[in-house]
Amino acid sequence: MSAEPMRTITYLFPIYNEGGNIDLLHKTVSEVVKPLEDRYRVNFIYVNDGSRDNSLDLLNAVADADDRVTVIDLARNFGHQLAVTAGLDLADADAVIIMDSDMQDPPAVSLELIEKWEQGYEVVYAQRRSRQDTAFKKATARAFYWFLRKVADIDIPENTGDFRLIDRKVVEELRKFREHNRFLRGLVSFIGFKQTAVQFDRDKRHAGVTGYPLRKMLRFAADGIVGFSAAPLKLISKVGYFISMLAFLGICYVVGVKLFLPDTAVPGWAFITSAVFFLGGIQLIMLGVLGSYIGRIYTEVQARPLYSVASVRTATAVPVPNDARALAP
């Protein structure tokens, strides 16, 4: 009786200007996975997301030295979420572990994710117990997750990123979601399946600079809020009712003064001007909220590919998946 084939685990790393981290990252992960080699076939997918440094050269060198490595080179920078999507589209494994490439996600924690997966969980997400970030980033992250819990239509665990293990079944479901403004941790929560958390302490970035400056952080937060909640649209009506109530009270006040205290009435040009500008500002803000939703509708209607691939260097130790959807944006 022939033995059952070994199951496969794929480590997926999005890469953007991580030249100072790649060698250490691959060396560390290779050491971490050694205890798994008697039970699983382990391989690695690195997605070069249009890096401007020497990341691609270093990735090719890693692939030369390790036949378990696949390198996907995107045609330009498409962003972290789409880089992960490209890797998921190619991955042909029983489980995929998504990790950042800056060494903030300790590779050793992935072994704990695998233990939970072996217990029957189909999504195991790493939840930050502590993090080595600035006070500003900690505060904004806390505010984001608080607001998201209040307004989102799904339950997204607090202090989680994209560092997680997802089963093949979850990967196949994720491939069905082709929206452009992606918030992967929200999509994974939306899909469901049996999920659990593993607590860990997040380390400092080893080298380089963050790929999420304030501008990108705000855009990413907007993707999470707008993509999984209609609360901003509902807020427009609430603000409209509130302003209308204030206007009604103001009319009552003006009429009362005119009828009962006509001698005290003073022409209020400054007040009128301020009120006009205030209402104009509110209207522009509300139009901006509507524009955000309409812009996303326009992007989805265009139905353009999520990303473009310049080249794929497939690991010789890993068969190319037969699924026609692989790397089909």
Tab-separated table of C-alpha atoms in Angstrom:
chain	number	residue	atom	x	y	z
A	1	MET	CA	0.000	0.000	0.000
A	2	SER	CA	1.559	3.279	-1.120
A	3	ALA	CA	2.131	6.033	1.417
A	4	GLU	CA	0.038	9.174	1.202
A	5	PRO	CA	1.838	12.132	-0.416
A	6	MET	CA	3.214	14.712	1.966
A	7	ARG	CA	1.141	17.824	2.395
A	8	THR	CA	2.562	21.162	1.272
A	9	ILE	CA	2.984	24.442	3.158
A	10	THR	CA	3.844	27.625	1.252
A	11	TYR	CA	5.345	30.711	2.866
A	12	LEU	CA	4.287	33.875	1.006
A	13	PHE	CA	6.285	37.115	1.272
A	14	PRO	CA	5.407	40.408	-0.483
A	15	ILE	CA	8.602	42.335	-1.217
A	16	TYR	CA	8.944	46.083	-1.765
A	17	ASN	CA	12.409	47.625	-1.333
A	18	GLU	CA	13.457	44.985	1.208
A	19	GLY	CA	17.035	44.532	0.027
A	20	GLY	CA	18.348	44.804	3.573
A	21	ASN	CA	16.068	42.039	4.839
A	22	ILE	CA	15.869	39.340	2.160
A	23	ASP	CA	18.989	37.302	2.969
A	24	LEU	CA	18.330	37.298	6.721
A	25	LEU	CA	14.646	36.564	6.157
A	26	HIS	CA	15.221	33.524	3.978
A	27	LYS	CA	18.023	32.201	6.180
A	28	THR	CA	15.844	32.550	9.302
A	29	VAL	CA	12.751	30.977	7.755
A	30	SER	CA	14.800	28.113	6.317
A	31	GLU	CA	16.072	27.320	9.803
A	32	VAL	CA	12.603	27.605	11.325
A	33	VAL	CA	11.022	25.120	8.904
A	34	LYS	CA	13.610	22.361	9.355
A	35	PRO	CA	11.507	20.536	12.000
A	36	LEU	CA	8.662	20.406	9.454
A	37	GLU	CA	10.583	18.708	6.666
A	38	ASP	CA	9.818	15.174	7.812
A	39	ARG	CA	6.068	15.863	7.660
A	40	TYR	CA	5.561	18.547	4.985
A	41	ARG	CA	6.955	19.798	1.720
A	42	VAL	CA	7.776	23.440	2.372
A	43	ASN	CA	8.282	26.047	-0.337
A	44	PHE	CA	8.484	29.809	-0.562
A	45	ILE	CA	6.878	32.406	-2.817
A	46	TYR	CA	8.425	35.874	-2.964
A	47	VAL	CA	6.431	38.553	-4.803
A	48	ASN	CA	8.566	41.475	-5.939
A	49	ASP	CA	6.126	44.390	-5.951
A	50	GLY	CA	8.016	46.738	-8.269
A	51	SER	CA	10.964	47.269	-5.912
A	52	ARG	CA	13.335	50.101	-6.811
A	53	ASP	CA	16.345	48.716	-4.967
A	54	ASN	CA	18.252	45.462	-5.516
A	55	SER	CA	15.490	43.254	-4.103
A	56	LEU	CA	14.863	41.404	-7.372
A	57	ASP	CA	18.559	40.556	-7.819
A	58	LEU	CA	18.722	39.246	-4.260
A	59	LEU	CA	15.562	37.185	-4.766
A	60	ASN	CA	16.995	35.611	-7.913
A	61	ALA	CA	20.161	34.787	-5.998
A	62	VAL	CA	18.075	33.137	-3.272
A	63	ALA	CA	16.217	31.151	-5.955
A	64	ASP	CA	19.551	30.043	-7.453
A	65	ALA	CA	20.619	28.649	-4.086
A	66	ASP	CA	17.265	27.138	-3.016
A	67	ASP	CA	15.094	25.168	-5.449
A	68	ARG	CA	12.064	25.608	-3.141
A	69	VAL	CA	11.843	29.316	-3.999
A	70	THR	CA	9.461	30.883	-6.527
A	71	VAL	CA	9.900	34.541	-7.480
A	72	ILE	CA	7.009	36.514	-8.984
A	73	ASP	CA	8.098	39.838	-10.431
A	74	LEU	CA	5.193	42.266	-10.866
A	75	ALA	CA	5.404	44.750	-13.737
A	76	ARG	CA	5.210	47.698	-11.334
A	77	ASN	CA	4.287	48.515	-7.755
A	78	PHE	CA	0.667	47.484	-7.182
A	79	GLY	CA	0.654	47.647	-3.389
A	80	HIS	CA	0.957	45.157	-0.563
A	81	GLN	CA	-2.553	43.704	-0.814
A	82	LEU	CA	-2.332	42.993	-4.540
A	83	ALA	CA	1.161	41.549	-4.162
A	84	VAL	CA	-0.215	39.072	-1.631
A	85	THR	CA	-3.106	38.365	-4.002
A	86	ALA	CA	-0.661	37.504	-6.809
A	87	GLY	CA	1.092	35.032	-4.510
A	88	LEU	CA	-2.188	33.440	-3.440
A	89	ASP	CA	-3.198	33.040	-7.083
A	90	LEU	CA	-0.066	30.976	-7.750
A	91	ALA	CA	0.139	29.052	-4.486
A	92	ASP	CA	-0.685	25.359	-4.802
A	93	ALA	CA	-0.424	24.201	-1.191
A	94	ASP	CA	-2.499	22.694	1.575
A	95	ALA	CA	-1.768	25.790	3.676
A	96	VAL	CA	-0.331	29.223	2.930
A	97	ILE	CA	1.398	31.368	5.552
A	98	ILE	CA	1.400	35.083	4.730
A	99	MET	CA	4.168	37.106	6.375
A	100	ASP	CA	5.707	40.551	6.050
A	101	SER	CA	9.312	40.704	4.883
A	102	ASP	CA	10.747	43.221	7.361
A	103	MET	CA	11.330	40.668	10.192
A	104	GLN	CA	8.638	42.293	12.357
A	105	ASP	CA	6.661	39.057	12.081
A	106	PRO	CA	8.872	36.483	13.893
A	107	PRO	CA	9.172	33.429	11.603
A	108	ALA	CA	9.168	31.086	14.626
A	109	VAL	CA	5.551	32.054	15.320
A	110	SER	CA	4.578	30.319	12.069
A	111	LEU	CA	5.189	26.968	13.798
A	112	GLU	CA	2.474	27.856	16.320
A	113	LEU	CA	0.136	28.722	13.444
A	114	ILE	CA	0.797	25.294	11.930
A	115	GLU	CA	0.059	23.581	15.262
A	116	LYS	CA	-3.370	25.229	15.368
A	117	TRP	CA	-3.978	24.267	11.730
A	118	GLU	CA	-3.152	20.657	12.581
A	119	GLN	CA	-5.833	20.865	15.274
A	120	GLY	CA	-8.440	21.547	12.598
A	121	TYR	CA	-8.529	25.355	12.271
A	122	GLU	CA	-8.693	26.672	8.701
A	123	VAL	CA	-7.600	30.246	9.454
A	124	VAL	CA	-5.017	30.949	12.148
A	125	TYR	CA	-4.183	34.618	12.494
A	126	ALA	CA	-1.300	36.046	14.492
A	127	GLN	CA	-2.591	38.606	16.992
A	128	ARG	CA	-0.156	41.180	18.333
A	129	ARG	CA	0.275	41.061	22.090
A	130	SER	CA	2.803	43.889	21.885
A	131	ARG	CA	4.430	45.837	19.087
A	132	GLN	CA	7.647	47.851	18.686
A	133	ASP	CA	6.123	50.874	16.944
A	134	THR	CA	5.897	54.594	17.599
A	135	ALA	CA	3.276	55.929	20.000
A	136	PHE	CA	1.542	57.614	17.047
A	137	LYS	CA	1.239	54.370	15.079
A	138	LYS	CA	-0.010	52.459	18.115
A	139	ALA	CA	-2.627	55.139	18.822
A	140	THR	CA	-3.838	55.338	15.228
A	141	ALA	CA	-4.005	51.533	14.940
A	142	ARG	CA	-6.037	51.341	18.139
A	143	ALA	CA	-8.402	54.062	16.893
A	144	PHE	CA	-8.773	52.344	13.513
A	145	TYR	CA	-9.729	48.971	14.967
A	146	TRP	CA	-12.099	50.612	17.460
A	147	PHE	CA	-13.882	52.487	14.686
A	148	LEU	CA	-13.891	49.447	12.407
A	149	ARG	CA	-15.553	47.329	15.098
A	150	LYS	CA	-18.231	49.977	15.473
A	151	VAL	CA	-19.124	50.383	11.807
A	152	ALA	CA	-18.054	47.234	9.922
A	153	ASP	CA	-20.553	44.556	8.908
A	154	ILE	CA	-18.047	41.838	9.885
A	155	ASP	CA	-15.979	41.074	12.968
A	156	ILE	CA	-12.301	41.807	12.277
A	157	PRO	CA	-10.064	40.845	15.241
A	158	GLU	CA	-8.144	43.719	16.804
A	159	ASN	CA	-4.355	43.977	16.504
A	160	THR	CA	-4.119	41.602	13.582
A	161	GLY	CA	-2.376	42.116	10.275
A	162	ASP	CA	-1.967	39.854	7.282
A	163	PHE	CA	0.369	37.511	9.181
A	164	ARG	CA	-1.706	34.331	9.204
A	165	LEU	CA	-2.073	30.782	7.988
A	166	ILE	CA	-4.946	30.007	5.650
A	167	ASP	CA	-6.044	26.582	4.484
A	168	ARG	CA	-6.321	25.612	0.815
A	169	LYS	CA	-10.126	25.881	1.018
A	170	VAL	CA	-9.847	29.497	2.173
A	171	VAL	CA	-7.324	30.319	-0.558
A	172	GLU	CA	-9.697	28.944	-3.176
A	173	GLU	CA	-12.517	31.091	-1.806
A	174	LEU	CA	-10.290	34.188	-1.751
A	175	ARG	CA	-9.536	33.690	-5.445
A	176	LYS	CA	-13.207	34.316	-6.171
A	177	PHE	CA	-12.976	37.852	-4.756
A	178	ARG	CA	-11.487	40.092	-7.442
A	179	GLU	CA	-12.221	43.545	-6.051
A	180	HIS	CA	-9.505	46.130	-6.604
A	181	ASN	CA	-9.563	48.017	-3.295
A	182	ARG	CA	-8.627	44.997	-1.246
A	183	PHE	CA	-8.611	44.588	2.516
A	184	LEU	CA	-7.507	40.970	2.838
A	185	ARG	CA	-7.959	40.542	6.575
A	186	GLY	CA	-11.539	41.744	6.125
A	187	LEU	CA	-12.116	39.340	3.243
A	188	VAL	CA	-10.787	36.420	5.291
A	189	SER	CA	-13.151	37.319	8.141
A	190	PHE	CA	-16.024	37.662	5.661
A	191	ILE	CA	-15.372	34.225	4.145
A	192	GLY	CA	-15.658	32.503	7.505
A	193	PHE	CA	-14.474	28.937	8.199
A	194	LYS	CA	-13.018	27.863	11.531
A	195	GLN	CA	-10.706	30.608	12.797
A	196	THR	CA	-8.534	31.144	15.861
A	197	ALA	CA	-5.720	33.396	17.082
A	198	VAL	CA	-2.118	32.947	18.200
A	199	GLN	CA	-0.690	35.695	20.404
A	200	PHE	CA	2.788	37.020	19.622
A	201	ASP	CA	5.110	39.948	20.301
A	202	ARG	CA	5.919	41.936	17.198
A	203	ASP	CA	9.559	42.892	16.677
A	204	LYS	CA	11.146	46.030	15.264
A	205	ARG	CA	11.773	46.360	11.556
A	206	HIS	CA	15.237	44.950	10.804
A	207	ALA	CA	16.151	47.258	7.906
A	208	GLY	CA	14.621	49.700	5.442
A	209	VAL	CA	11.590	51.922	5.906
A	210	THR	CA	7.936	51.088	6.252
A	211	GLY	CA	5.883	50.599	3.117
A	212	TYR	CA	2.942	52.236	4.876
A	213	PRO	CA	3.559	55.949	5.441
A	214	LEU	CA	0.675	58.048	6.789
A	215	ARG	CA	-0.879	58.598	3.352
A	216	LYS	CA	-1.013	54.871	2.584
A	217	MET	CA	-2.205	54.086	6.093
A	218	LEU	CA	-5.164	56.435	5.639
A	219	ARG	CA	-5.986	54.936	2.252
A	220	PHE	CA	-5.751	51.413	3.673
A	221	ALA	CA	-8.027	52.387	6.547
A	222	ALA	CA	-10.515	53.777	4.034
A	223	ASP	CA	-10.434	50.467	2.121
A	224	GLY	CA	-11.336	48.630	5.307
A	225	ILE	CA	-14.122	50.989	6.343
A	226	VAL	CA	-15.704	51.678	2.960
A	227	GLY	CA	-15.242	48.108	1.737
A	228	PHE	CA	-17.110	46.548	4.656
A	229	SER	CA	-19.539	49.191	5.878
A	230	ALA	CA	-22.233	51.551	4.620
A	231	ALA	CA	-21.930	53.586	7.831
A	232	PRO	CA	-20.372	56.650	6.103
A	233	LEU	CA	-23.386	56.827	3.780
A	234	LYS	CA	-25.788	56.514	6.710
A	235	LEU	CA	-23.843	59.228	8.535
A	236	ILE	CA	-24.725	61.679	5.770
A	237	SER	CA	-28.415	61.444	6.654
A	238	LYS	CA	-27.692	61.788	10.367
A	239	VAL	CA	-25.582	64.897	9.823
A	240	GLY	CA	-28.303	66.307	7.566
A	241	TYR	CA	-30.940	65.802	10.248
A	242	PHE	CA	-28.671	67.380	12.872
A	243	ILE	CA	-27.965	70.454	10.734
A	244	SER	CA	-31.668	70.771	9.910
A	245	MET	CA	-32.507	70.699	13.620
A	246	LEU	CA	-29.957	73.419	14.333
A	247	ALA	CA	-31.369	75.494	11.481
A	248	PHE	CA	-34.917	75.074	12.825
A	249	LEU	CA	-33.809	76.163	16.304
A	250	GLY	CA	-32.072	79.158	14.742
A	251	ILE	CA	-35.239	80.144	12.886
A	252	CYS	CA	-37.261	79.888	16.102
A	253	TYR	CA	-34.740	82.115	17.869
A	254	VAL	CA	-34.783	84.761	15.128
A	255	VAL	CA	-38.590	84.828	14.992
A	256	GLY	CA	-38.816	85.034	18.787
A	257	VAL	CA	-36.409	87.981	18.927
A	258	LYS	CA	-38.246	89.796	16.141
A	259	LEU	CA	-41.640	89.336	17.844
A	260	PHE	CA	-40.813	89.839	21.510
A	261	LEU	CA	-37.495	91.754	21.638
A	262	PRO	CA	-37.342	93.768	18.418
A	263	ASP	CA	-35.138	96.471	19.983
A	264	THR	CA	-32.373	93.966	20.753
A	265	ALA	CA	-32.195	92.507	17.275
A	266	VAL	CA	-28.803	93.179	15.668
A	267	PRO	CA	-28.019	92.418	12.014
A	268	GLY	CA	-25.959	89.237	12.080
A	269	TRP	CA	-23.904	89.345	8.923
A	270	ALA	CA	-20.961	87.564	10.491
A	271	PHE	CA	-23.205	84.816	11.810
A	272	ILE	CA	-24.909	84.371	8.451
A	273	THR	CA	-21.582	84.225	6.610
A	274	SER	CA	-20.169	81.678	9.056
A	275	ALA	CA	-23.314	79.562	8.781
A	276	VAL	CA	-23.142	79.589	4.984
A	277	PHE	CA	-19.498	78.506	4.955
A	278	PHE	CA	-20.185	75.867	7.612
A	279	LEU	CA	-23.048	74.348	5.653
A	280	GLY	CA	-21.006	74.545	2.440
A	281	GLY	CA	-18.153	72.658	4.101
A	282	ILE	CA	-20.512	69.974	5.385
A	283	GLN	CA	-21.986	69.542	1.915
A	284	LEU	CA	-18.539	69.170	0.320
A	285	ILE	CA	-17.524	66.569	2.921
A	286	MET	CA	-20.686	64.592	2.257
A	287	LEU	CA	-20.094	64.801	-1.494
A	288	GLY	CA	-16.589	63.459	-0.860
A	289	VAL	CA	-18.012	60.451	0.976
A	290	LEU	CA	-20.407	59.785	-1.900
A	291	GLY	CA	-17.530	60.229	-4.337
A	292	SER	CA	-15.485	57.564	-2.539
A	293	TYR	CA	-18.204	54.986	-3.045
A	294	ILE	CA	-18.922	56.071	-6.621
A	295	GLY	CA	-15.202	55.975	-7.464
A	296	ARG	CA	-14.970	52.406	-6.229
A	297	ILE	CA	-17.987	51.443	-8.308
A	298	TYR	CA	-16.310	53.001	-11.367
A	299	THR	CA	-13.086	51.077	-10.717
A	300	GLU	CA	-14.913	47.765	-10.393
A	301	VAL	CA	-17.040	48.380	-13.493
A	302	GLN	CA	-13.868	48.859	-15.557
A	303	ALA	CA	-12.973	45.246	-14.680
A	304	ARG	CA	-9.254	45.748	-15.285
A	305	PRO	CA	-6.751	43.085	-14.174
A	306	LEU	CA	-5.690	43.377	-10.548
A	307	TYR	CA	-1.984	43.258	-11.432
A	308	SER	CA	0.464	42.617	-14.257
A	309	VAL	CA	3.236	40.036	-14.056
A	310	ALA	CA	6.615	40.659	-15.661
A	311	SER	CA	8.009	37.186	-14.956
A	312	VAL	CA	7.589	34.108	-12.793
A	313	ARG	CA	10.563	32.041	-11.750
A	314	THR	CA	8.979	28.802	-10.536
A	315	ALA	CA	10.685	26.597	-7.998
A	316	THR	CA	11.941	23.369	-9.561
A	317	ALA	CA	10.881	21.445	-6.463
A	318	VAL	CA	7.262	22.585	-6.750
A	319	PRO	CA	4.915	21.586	-9.594
A	320	VAL	CA	3.254	24.413	-11.453
A	321	PRO	CA	-0.457	24.349	-10.549
A	322	ASN	CA	-2.796	23.158	-13.273
A	323	ASP	CA	-5.484	25.590	-12.148
A	324	ALA	CA	-6.010	27.989	-15.038
A	325	ARG	CA	-6.801	30.737	-12.575
A	326	ALA	CA	-3.255	30.797	-11.229
A	327	LEU	CA	-1.750	34.177	-12.010
A	328	ALA	CA	-4.854	35.124	-14.006
A	329	PRO	CA	-5.776	38.533	-12.585
